[in-house]
Amino acid sequence: MSEEERETGAASGNADGADEETVVRRDRFAGGPARSFLSSLSDDERIFPADLAVDRAHVVMLTERGIVDRDTAGEILSALAEIESAGHAALPDGEDVHEAIESAVIDRVGPEGGKMHTARSRNDEVAACIRYRLREDLLELLSAVVGAREQLLAVARDHDETVMPGYTHLQPAQPTTVAHWVLSYEQALQRDTGRLLDAYARVNQNPLGAAAFAGTPFDVDRDRTAALLGFEGVVENSMDAASARDFLVEVTGAVAGLATTLSQLAEDIVVMASKDHVELDDDYASTSSIMPQKKNPDTLELVRGRTGDAVAGLNGLLTNLKGQPRAYNRDLQRAGRHAWDAIDSVTESVEVAAGAVATAEWPADRLEAAATEGFATATGVADLLAMAGVPFRTAHEIVAEAAAGLDPDEDAPDYDAIAAVAEDVLDAPLSEYVDRTAVESALDPTESVGMRDSRGGPAPSAIAGQLSTAEEQLAVDTEAVGDHRTTVEQATDRLLTEVERYA
Ligand code: ARG
């Protein structure tokens, strides 16, 4: 629709007399330069379907309560169906989608269409729309996260014996495995999932019936609109219902936390790629426009970079909210976008990061060789001496001193070098404590990993336990996401059935 048509309502197929009335109403305030500044209509495209659902549920409830008669309800609900088919772009001008849809209803039904807005305000309406839409986005994000966890678990299953170097301070530390590394991220994503699911429960609450903030004299049924919209409860206090946006903070906070997990994963892969410790699939790499030899981990760098969007979203949102008095202020119109930006940005990141890990190749020989660099098996040798009765601090000193005599190109001292220092310090031959083969095993990265079979450790036997608990939790979380989806779908069907009784 053209701007002119929007303003005059010319293309809306109005009933008699509706034109003048709606135009007058729309033009009462801010017809001047601030008109577009005030409007959220284009941003509101995201909540257009949500607003139609909220309108429908409200009209059904009003009719059941005898507040609106059945014929008027039928006309309003039929008008809403037309407005839905015409789409957001066909809406008349308005400060926001709520006003534009109401105008479009009145254009079709006549003044009686104005009964749709009985016992409500745009304040409870927009809060309901944001919650309704956000839960959809949350379910999509949650599906992506459980999908990613599934992909990571598959990598862990395939690589429980693929030894790789583990780092602290980015310095070689101790040998571990690809499975152990990847499971560390799966565990973090498990907690991110938990935070998103917790947030979901508080998002999925009904603010409708709060009106502007101060309730209404009409005998509304807030449980009924909750049921029709699939909300699992009611935001009790009407002032809270209209003003609360902490559900956005909670979601955006959980999203920023998730983005941070992904960013750390991405950073690990960027570092691994720089050392040829991982071979990314071509689909997840990019090249240079000038340097023909380059294969760069750009997708992971973008995952890392997008974390900034989520963190910025959380910052923007908190800054928007912090100074707002009760009960409603127009600042709130700018709150939702921070959450949308964060969630859109990170949902894609989840898929890309998991895809990059799932399709990558792990060069076992190079990784195993790298796992001994910088005498990364040193702790295992000290542990071996300590297990034979040498106080750990003494064992630590023996190994440190043996390592101090290394040539720069040597990664680890051999048995004889360790034995010489040990004999000095212990005043007894090393063979009284441990034999040569045990020390040589401890110096071998694969054996070193195999020794560390404590709960949660990298030994394949310990990985098996972690894998099975992770699989169980994944099944629980996948079911929770599926149940939420089913609840939403059932409510959508229920609302449709009710609407069909009138329209
Ligand atoms: N577009 C507004 C928003 O997103 C709707 C509520 C307007 N309410 C008001 N009292 N001006 O917050």
Coordinates of C-alpha atoms and ligand atoms in Angstrom, one line a residue:
M1 CA 0.0 0.0 0.0
S2 CA 1.3 3.5 -0.8
E3 CA 1.9 6.1 1.9
E4 CA -1.1 8.1 0.6
E5 CA -3.3 5.1 0.7
R6 CA -2.1 4.2 4.2
E7 CA -3.0 7.7 5.3
T8 CA -6.4 7.9 3.8
G9 CA -7.3 4.3 4.3
A10 CA -8.3 4.3 0.5
A11 CA -7.4 0.7 -0.2
S12 CA -8.9 -0.9 2.8
G13 CA -12.4 -1.6 1.6
N14 CA -14.0 0.4 4.4
A15 CA -17.6 0.2 5.6
D16 CA -19.5 3.5 5.4
G17 CA -18.3 6.2 7.7
A18 CA -15.4 4.3 9.0
D19 CA -12.9 6.3 6.9
E20 CA -13.4 9.7 8.5
E21 CA -13.6 8.3 12.0
T22 CA -10.4 6.2 11.9
V23 CA -8.5 9.0 10.1
V24 CA -9.5 11.5 12.7
R25 CA -8.5 9.1 15.5
R26 CA -5.1 8.4 14.0
D27 CA -4.4 12.0 13.3
R28 CA -5.3 13.4 16.7
F29 CA -1.6 13.4 17.8
A30 CA 1.8 13.5 16.2
G31 CA 0.8 14.1 12.6
G32 CA 4.0 16.1 12.2
P33 CA 7.6 15.3 11.9
A34 CA 7.5 12.9 14.9
R35 CA 5.0 10.7 13.2
S36 CA 7.5 8.2 11.8
F37 CA 9.7 8.6 14.8
L38 CA 6.9 7.4 17.0
S39 CA 6.0 4.5 14.8
S40 CA 7.2 0.9 15.3
L41 CA 5.0 -0.4 12.5
S42 CA 7.8 -1.8 10.4
D43 CA 9.7 -3.3 13.3
D44 CA 6.4 -4.8 14.4
E45 CA 6.3 -7.1 11.4
R46 CA 7.9 -9.6 13.6
I47 CA 4.9 -9.6 16.0
F48 CA 2.2 -9.3 13.3
P49 CA 1.1 -13.0 13.6
A50 CA 1.4 -12.8 17.3
D51 CA -0.9 -9.8 17.4
L52 CA -3.5 -11.5 15.3
A53 CA -3.5 -14.4 17.7
V54 CA -3.7 -12.1 20.7
D55 CA -6.6 -10.2 19.1
R56 CA -8.4 -13.5 18.4
A57 CA -8.0 -14.9 21.9
H58 CA -9.1 -11.6 23.4
V59 CA -12.2 -11.4 21.2
V60 CA -13.2 -15.0 21.9
M61 CA -12.8 -14.4 25.6
L62 CA -14.8 -11.1 25.5
T63 CA -17.6 -13.0 23.6
E64 CA -17.7 -15.9 26.1
R65 CA -18.0 -13.3 28.9
G66 CA -20.9 -11.6 27.1
I67 CA -18.9 -8.4 26.7
V68 CA -19.0 -8.5 22.9
D69 CA -22.0 -10.0 21.1
R70 CA -21.5 -13.0 18.8
D71 CA -22.3 -11.2 15.6
T72 CA -19.8 -8.5 16.2
A73 CA -17.3 -11.1 17.3
G74 CA -17.9 -13.0 14.0
E75 CA -17.3 -9.8 12.0
I76 CA -14.2 -8.8 13.8
L77 CA -12.8 -12.4 13.6
S78 CA -13.6 -12.5 9.8
A79 CA -11.9 -9.1 9.4
L80 CA -8.8 -10.4 11.2
A81 CA -8.7 -13.4 8.8
E82 CA -8.7 -10.9 5.8
I83 CA -6.1 -8.8 7.4
E84 CA -3.9 -11.9 8.0
S85 CA -4.2 -12.9 4.3
A86 CA -3.4 -9.4 3.1
G87 CA -0.3 -9.4 5.3
H88 CA 1.6 -6.9 7.3
A89 CA 2.6 -4.8 4.3
A90 CA -1.1 -4.1 3.5
L91 CA -1.8 -2.6 6.9
P92 CA -2.9 1.0 7.1
D93 CA -0.8 3.6 8.7
G94 CA -0.4 3.4 12.5
E95 CA 1.8 4.1 15.4
D96 CA 2.3 0.4 15.7
V97 CA 0.9 -2.9 14.5
H98 CA -1.7 -2.9 17.2
E99 CA -3.2 0.4 16.1
A100 CA -2.9 -0.5 12.4
I101 CA -4.7 -3.8 12.8
E102 CA -7.4 -2.1 14.9
S103 CA -7.8 0.5 12.1
A104 CA -8.0 -2.2 9.5
V105 CA -10.7 -4.0 11.5
I106 CA -12.7 -0.8 11.9
D107 CA -12.2 -0.1 8.2
R108 CA -13.9 -3.4 7.4
V109 CA -16.4 -3.8 10.2
G110 CA -17.3 -0.2 10.9
P111 CA -17.3 1.4 14.4
E112 CA -18.4 -1.9 16.0
G113 CA -14.9 -3.1 15.2
G114 CA -13.7 -0.8 17.9
K115 CA -15.1 -3.2 20.4
M116 CA -12.1 -5.4 19.9
H117 CA -10.1 -3.1 22.1
T118 CA -12.5 -3.3 25.0
A119 CA -10.9 -4.2 28.4
R120 CA -7.3 -3.9 27.1
S121 CA -4.6 -1.5 26.2
R122 CA -1.7 -1.7 23.8
N123 CA 0.4 -2.1 26.9
D124 CA -0.9 -5.5 27.9
E125 CA -1.3 -6.3 24.2
V126 CA 2.3 -5.7 23.2
A127 CA 3.6 -7.5 26.2
A128 CA 1.5 -10.5 25.2
C129 CA 2.7 -10.3 21.6
I130 CA 6.4 -10.1 22.6
R131 CA 6.0 -13.1 24.9
Y132 CA 4.1 -15.1 22.3
R133 CA 6.7 -14.4 19.6
L134 CA 9.7 -14.8 21.8
R135 CA 8.7 -18.3 22.9
E136 CA 8.6 -19.3 19.2
D137 CA 12.2 -17.9 18.8
L138 CA 13.3 -19.6 22.0
L139 CA 12.0 -23.0 20.8
E140 CA 13.8 -22.5 17.5
L141 CA 17.0 -21.7 19.4
L142 CA 16.6 -24.6 21.8
S143 CA 16.1 -27.0 18.9
A144 CA 19.3 -25.7 17.4
V145 CA 21.2 -26.1 20.7
V146 CA 20.0 -29.7 21.3
G147 CA 20.8 -30.4 17.7
A148 CA 24.3 -29.0 18.2
R149 CA 24.7 -31.1 21.4
E150 CA 23.8 -34.2 19.4
Q151 CA 26.4 -33.4 16.8
L152 CA 29.1 -32.8 19.5
L153 CA 28.2 -36.2 21.1
A154 CA 28.7 -37.9 17.8
V155 CA 32.2 -36.4 17.5
A156 CA 32.9 -37.5 21.1
R157 CA 31.8 -41.1 20.3
D158 CA 34.1 -41.2 17.2
H159 CA 37.1 -39.7 18.9
D160 CA 37.3 -41.1 22.4
E161 CA 40.8 -42.4 21.5
T162 CA 42.0 -39.5 19.4
V163 CA 44.7 -38.0 21.6
M164 CA 45.3 -34.2 21.4
P165 CA 47.3 -31.7 23.4
G166 CA 45.4 -29.9 26.1
Y167 CA 46.4 -26.3 27.1
T168 CA 46.4 -24.0 30.0
H169 CA 47.5 -20.4 29.4
L170 CA 47.7 -21.5 25.8
Q171 CA 50.8 -23.5 26.8
P172 CA 51.0 -27.2 26.3
A173 CA 49.7 -28.7 29.5
Q174 CA 48.6 -32.4 29.5
P175 CA 47.5 -34.8 26.7
T176 CA 43.7 -35.2 26.4
T177 CA 41.4 -36.4 23.7
V178 CA 39.1 -34.8 21.1
A179 CA 36.2 -36.5 22.9
H180 CA 37.2 -35.0 26.3
W181 CA 37.5 -31.5 24.7
V182 CA 34.3 -31.7 22.7
L183 CA 32.4 -33.0 25.8
S184 CA 33.5 -30.0 27.8
Y185 CA 31.5 -27.9 25.3
E186 CA 28.6 -30.2 25.3
Q187 CA 28.4 -29.9 29.0
A188 CA 28.5 -26.1 28.8
L189 CA 25.7 -26.2 26.1
Q190 CA 23.8 -28.5 28.5
R191 CA 23.8 -25.7 31.1
D192 CA 23.0 -23.1 28.4
T193 CA 20.0 -25.2 27.4
G194 CA 18.9 -25.3 31.1
R195 CA 19.1 -21.5 31.3
L196 CA 17.0 -21.1 28.1
L197 CA 14.4 -23.6 29.4
D198 CA 14.2 -21.8 32.7
A199 CA 13.7 -18.5 30.9
Y200 CA 11.1 -20.1 28.7
A201 CA 8.9 -20.8 31.7
R202 CA 8.9 -17.2 32.7
V203 CA 8.4 -15.9 29.2
N204 CA 5.4 -18.1 28.6
Q205 CA 3.0 -16.2 31.0
N206 CA 0.0 -14.2 30.1
P207 CA 0.0 -10.4 30.7
L208 CA -3.3 -9.9 28.9
G209 CA -6.1 -8.5 31.1
A210 CA -3.8 -6.0 32.8
A211 CA -5.1 -3.3 30.4
A212 CA -2.9 -0.2 30.6
F213 CA -1.5 -1.4 33.9
A214 CA -4.4 -0.7 36.3
G215 CA -6.8 -3.5 35.5
T216 CA -10.3 -3.1 34.0
P217 CA -13.9 -3.0 35.3
F218 CA -14.8 -5.6 32.7
D219 CA -15.2 -9.2 33.9
V220 CA -12.3 -10.6 31.9
D221 CA -11.1 -14.1 32.2
R222 CA -7.3 -14.0 32.2
D223 CA -6.9 -17.8 32.5
R224 CA -9.0 -18.2 29.4
T225 CA -6.8 -16.0 27.2
A226 CA -3.8 -17.7 28.7
A227 CA -5.2 -21.1 27.7
L228 CA -6.2 -19.9 24.2
L229 CA -2.7 -18.5 23.6
G230 CA -0.8 -21.5 25.2
F231 CA 0.6 -19.4 28.1
E232 CA 1.3 -21.6 31.1
G233 CA 0.2 -19.0 33.7
V234 CA -0.9 -15.4 34.3
V235 CA 1.3 -12.5 35.3
E236 CA -0.7 -11.7 38.3
N237 CA -0.2 -8.1 39.2
S238 CA -1.5 -5.9 36.4
M239 CA 1.1 -3.2 36.9
D240 CA 3.8 -5.8 36.7
A241 CA 2.2 -7.5 33.7
A242 CA 2.2 -4.3 31.7
S243 CA 5.7 -3.1 32.7
A244 CA 7.8 -6.3 33.2
R245 CA 10.5 -6.9 30.6
D246 CA 12.8 -8.9 32.9
F247 CA 11.8 -11.9 30.8
L248 CA 13.7 -10.3 27.9
V249 CA 16.7 -9.7 30.2
E250 CA 16.6 -13.4 31.2
V251 CA 16.4 -14.6 27.6
T252 CA 19.0 -12.2 26.3
G253 CA 21.3 -13.0 29.3
A254 CA 21.0 -16.7 28.5
V255 CA 21.6 -16.0 24.8
A256 CA 24.7 -13.9 25.6
G257 CA 26.0 -16.8 27.9
L258 CA 25.4 -19.3 25.1
A259 CA 27.1 -17.0 22.6
T260 CA 30.1 -16.9 25.0
T261 CA 30.2 -20.7 25.1
L262 CA 30.2 -20.7 21.3
S263 CA 32.8 -18.0 21.1
Q264 CA 35.2 -20.0 23.2
L265 CA 34.6 -23.1 21.1
A266 CA 35.2 -21.0 18.0
E267 CA 38.4 -19.6 19.5
D268 CA 39.7 -23.1 20.2
I269 CA 39.1 -24.1 16.6
V270 CA 40.7 -21.0 15.3
V271 CA 43.8 -21.8 17.4
M272 CA 43.8 -25.5 16.4
A273 CA 43.5 -24.5 12.7
S274 CA 46.5 -22.3 13.0
K275 CA 48.5 -25.3 14.2
D276 CA 47.1 -27.7 11.7
H277 CA 45.4 -29.6 14.6
V278 CA 42.1 -29.6 12.8
E279 CA 41.1 -29.7 9.1
L280 CA 37.9 -27.7 8.6
D281 CA 35.5 -28.8 5.9
D282 CA 35.7 -26.4 2.9
D283 CA 32.0 -25.4 3.7
Y284 CA 33.2 -23.8 6.9
A285 CA 36.3 -22.2 5.6
S286 CA 37.1 -19.2 3.4
T287 CA 40.1 -18.1 1.4
S288 CA 41.9 -14.9 0.7
S289 CA 41.2 -12.8 -2.4
I290 CA 45.0 -12.4 -2.9
M291 CA 46.9 -15.2 -1.0
P292 CA 46.0 -18.3 -3.0
Q293 CA 47.4 -20.8 -0.4
K294 CA 45.0 -19.6 2.4
K295 CA 42.3 -21.6 4.0
N296 CA 40.9 -19.5 6.9
P297 CA 38.5 -20.4 9.7
D298 CA 36.2 -17.4 8.9
T299 CA 33.0 -19.1 10.0
L300 CA 34.3 -19.6 13.5
E301 CA 35.6 -16.1 13.6
L302 CA 32.1 -14.9 12.7
V303 CA 30.7 -17.1 15.5
R304 CA 33.2 -15.3 17.8
G305 CA 32.3 -11.9 16.3
R306 CA 28.5 -12.4 16.6
T307 CA 28.9 -12.9 20.4
G308 CA 29.4 -9.1 20.3
D309 CA 25.8 -8.8 19.0
A310 CA 24.4 -10.8 21.9
V311 CA 26.5 -9.0 24.5
A312 CA 25.5 -5.7 22.9
G313 CA 21.9 -6.8 23.0
L314 CA 22.1 -7.5 26.7
N315 CA 23.8 -4.1 27.3
G316 CA 21.3 -2.2 25.2
L317 CA 18.4 -3.9 26.8
L318 CA 19.5 -3.3 30.4
T319 CA 20.3 0.3 29.6
N320 CA 16.9 0.8 28.0
L321 CA 15.2 -0.7 31.1
K322 CA 17.2 0.6 34.0
G323 CA 15.7 4.1 34.4
Q324 CA 12.1 3.3 33.6
P325 CA 9.5 4.1 36.2
R326 CA 6.3 2.1 36.5
A327 CA 4.1 1.4 34.7
Y328 CA 4.6 2.0 30.9
N329 CA 6.9 4.2 29.0
R330 CA 7.5 4.4 25.3
D331 CA 11.1 3.5 25.8
L332 CA 9.8 -0.1 26.0
Q333 CA 9.1 0.0 22.2
R334 CA 12.9 -0.1 21.8
A335 CA 13.5 -3.0 24.2
G336 CA 12.4 -6.0 22.2
R337 CA 14.8 -5.3 19.3
H338 CA 17.8 -6.1 21.5
A339 CA 16.5 -9.5 22.3
W340 CA 15.5 -10.2 18.7
D341 CA 19.0 -9.1 17.4
A342 CA 20.7 -11.3 20.0
I343 CA 18.6 -14.4 19.4
D344 CA 18.7 -14.2 15.6
S345 CA 22.4 -13.7 15.6
V346 CA 23.1 -16.6 18.0
T347 CA 20.7 -19.1 16.5
E348 CA 22.7 -19.1 13.3
S349 CA 25.9 -19.2 15.3
V350 CA 24.8 -22.4 17.0
E351 CA 24.2 -24.1 13.7
V352 CA 27.4 -23.0 12.1
A353 CA 29.6 -23.8 15.1
A354 CA 28.2 -27.3 15.5
G355 CA 28.4 -27.9 11.8
A356 CA 32.0 -26.9 11.7
V357 CA 32.9 -29.3 14.5
A358 CA 30.8 -32.1 13.1
T359 CA 32.4 -32.0 9.6
A360 CA 36.0 -31.3 10.7
E361 CA 38.8 -33.9 10.4
W362 CA 41.0 -34.5 13.3
P363 CA 44.5 -35.6 12.1
A364 CA 45.3 -38.2 14.7
D365 CA 49.0 -38.5 13.9
R366 CA 49.7 -34.8 14.1
L367 CA 47.6 -34.5 17.2
E368 CA 49.4 -37.3 19.0
A369 CA 52.8 -35.9 18.1
A370 CA 51.6 -32.4 19.3
A371 CA 50.4 -34.0 22.6
T372 CA 54.0 -34.6 23.7
E373 CA 55.2 -31.1 22.8
G374 CA 56.5 -29.0 25.7
F375 CA 56.9 -32.2 27.9
A376 CA 53.1 -32.3 28.3
T377 CA 53.4 -35.8 29.9
A378 CA 55.4 -34.4 32.9
T379 CA 52.4 -34.4 35.3
G380 CA 51.8 -38.1 34.5
V381 CA 55.4 -39.0 35.4
A382 CA 55.1 -37.0 38.7
D383 CA 51.7 -38.8 39.4
L384 CA 53.4 -42.1 38.8
L385 CA 56.1 -41.4 41.4
A386 CA 53.5 -40.1 43.8
M387 CA 51.5 -43.3 43.4
A388 CA 54.6 -45.3 44.3
G389 CA 54.9 -43.4 47.6
V390 CA 57.1 -40.4 46.7
P391 CA 55.4 -37.2 48.2
F392 CA 53.8 -35.4 45.3
R393 CA 55.8 -32.2 45.9
T394 CA 59.1 -34.2 45.8
A395 CA 57.9 -36.0 42.6
H396 CA 57.1 -32.6 41.1
E397 CA 60.6 -31.4 41.9
I398 CA 62.3 -34.4 40.4
V399 CA 60.4 -34.1 37.1
A400 CA 60.9 -30.4 37.0
E401 CA 64.7 -30.8 37.5
A402 CA 64.9 -33.5 34.8
A403 CA 63.1 -31.2 32.4
A404 CA 65.4 -28.3 33.2
G405 CA 68.2 -30.2 31.6
L406 CA 66.4 -30.6 28.2
D407 CA 67.9 -29.5 25.0
P408 CA 65.6 -26.9 23.3
D409 CA 64.6 -29.4 20.6
E410 CA 63.7 -32.2 23.1
D411 CA 60.1 -32.5 24.3
A412 CA 60.7 -34.8 27.3
P413 CA 63.5 -36.3 29.3
D414 CA 63.9 -40.1 28.9
Y415 CA 63.9 -42.7 31.7
D416 CA 67.6 -42.5 32.4
A417 CA 67.5 -38.7 32.8
I418 CA 64.6 -38.9 35.2
A419 CA 66.3 -41.8 37.1
A420 CA 69.5 -39.8 37.6
V421 CA 67.7 -36.9 39.2
A422 CA 65.5 -39.2 41.2
E423 CA 68.4 -41.1 42.7
D424 CA 70.0 -37.9 43.8
V425 CA 66.8 -36.6 45.4
L426 CA 65.5 -39.8 46.9
D427 CA 68.9 -41.2 47.9
A428 CA 67.8 -44.6 46.4
P429 CA 67.5 -46.0 42.9
L430 CA 64.3 -45.1 41.0
S431 CA 63.7 -48.8 40.3
E432 CA 62.9 -49.2 44.0
Y433 CA 59.8 -47.1 43.3
V434 CA 58.9 -47.6 39.6
D435 CA 60.3 -49.6 36.8
R436 CA 61.4 -48.4 33.4
T437 CA 58.3 -49.5 31.5
A438 CA 56.0 -47.7 33.8
V439 CA 57.9 -44.4 33.3
E440 CA 58.0 -45.0 29.6
S441 CA 54.2 -45.5 29.6
A442 CA 53.7 -42.3 31.5
L443 CA 55.8 -40.5 28.8
D444 CA 53.6 -41.9 26.1
P445 CA 50.6 -39.5 25.4
T446 CA 48.1 -42.3 24.8
E447 CA 49.1 -44.2 27.9
S448 CA 49.1 -40.9 29.8
V449 CA 45.5 -40.3 28.8
G450 CA 44.5 -43.9 29.6
M451 CA 45.9 -43.5 33.2
R452 CA 43.6 -40.5 33.9
D453 CA 40.4 -42.5 34.3
S454 CA 39.0 -40.6 37.3
R455 CA 35.3 -39.6 36.9
G456 CA 35.1 -36.9 34.2
G457 CA 38.6 -37.5 33.0
P458 CA 39.9 -38.2 29.5
A459 CA 40.6 -41.9 29.6
P460 CA 38.2 -43.7 27.2
S461 CA 36.6 -45.6 30.1
A462 CA 35.8 -42.3 31.8
I463 CA 34.5 -40.8 28.6
A464 CA 32.1 -43.7 28.2
G465 CA 30.4 -42.6 31.5
Q466 CA 30.3 -39.0 30.5
L467 CA 28.8 -39.9 27.1
S468 CA 26.0 -41.9 28.7
T469 CA 25.0 -39.2 31.2
A470 CA 25.2 -36.6 28.4
E471 CA 23.0 -38.8 26.2
E472 CA 20.4 -39.2 29.0
Q473 CA 20.3 -35.4 29.6
L474 CA 20.0 -34.7 25.9
A475 CA 17.0 -37.0 25.7
V476 CA 15.4 -35.2 28.7
D477 CA 16.0 -31.8 27.2
T478 CA 14.9 -32.8 23.7
E479 CA 11.6 -34.0 25.2
A480 CA 11.1 -30.8 27.1
V481 CA 11.5 -28.8 23.9
G482 CA 9.1 -31.1 22.1
D483 CA 6.6 -30.9 24.9
H484 CA 6.7 -27.1 24.8
R485 CA 6.2 -27.1 21.1
T486 CA 3.2 -29.5 21.4
T487 CA 1.6 -27.3 24.0
V488 CA 2.0 -24.3 21.7
E489 CA 0.6 -26.2 18.7
Q490 CA -2.4 -27.5 20.7
A491 CA -3.2 -24.0 21.9
T492 CA -3.0 -22.7 18.3
D493 CA -5.4 -25.4 17.2
R494 CA -7.7 -24.7 20.1
L495 CA -7.8 -21.0 19.3
L496 CA -8.6 -21.7 15.7
T497 CA -11.4 -24.0 16.6
E498 CA -12.9 -21.3 18.9
V499 CA -12.5 -18.7 16.2
E500 CA -14.3 -20.9 13.7
R501 CA -17.4 -21.0 16.0
Y502 CA -17.9 -17.3 15.4
A503 CA -16.3 -16.4 12.1
Ligands
ARG1 N1 4.2 0.1 20.2 C1 4.2 0.1 21.6 C2 5.3 -0.7 22.2 O1 5.9 -1.5 21.5 C3 2.9 -0.4 22.1 C4 2.4 0.2 23.3 C5 2.0 1.6 23.2 N2 1.4 2.1 24.4 C6 1.3 3.4 24.7 N3 0.8 3.6 25.8 N4 1.8 4.3 24.0 O2 5.6 -0.6 23.3

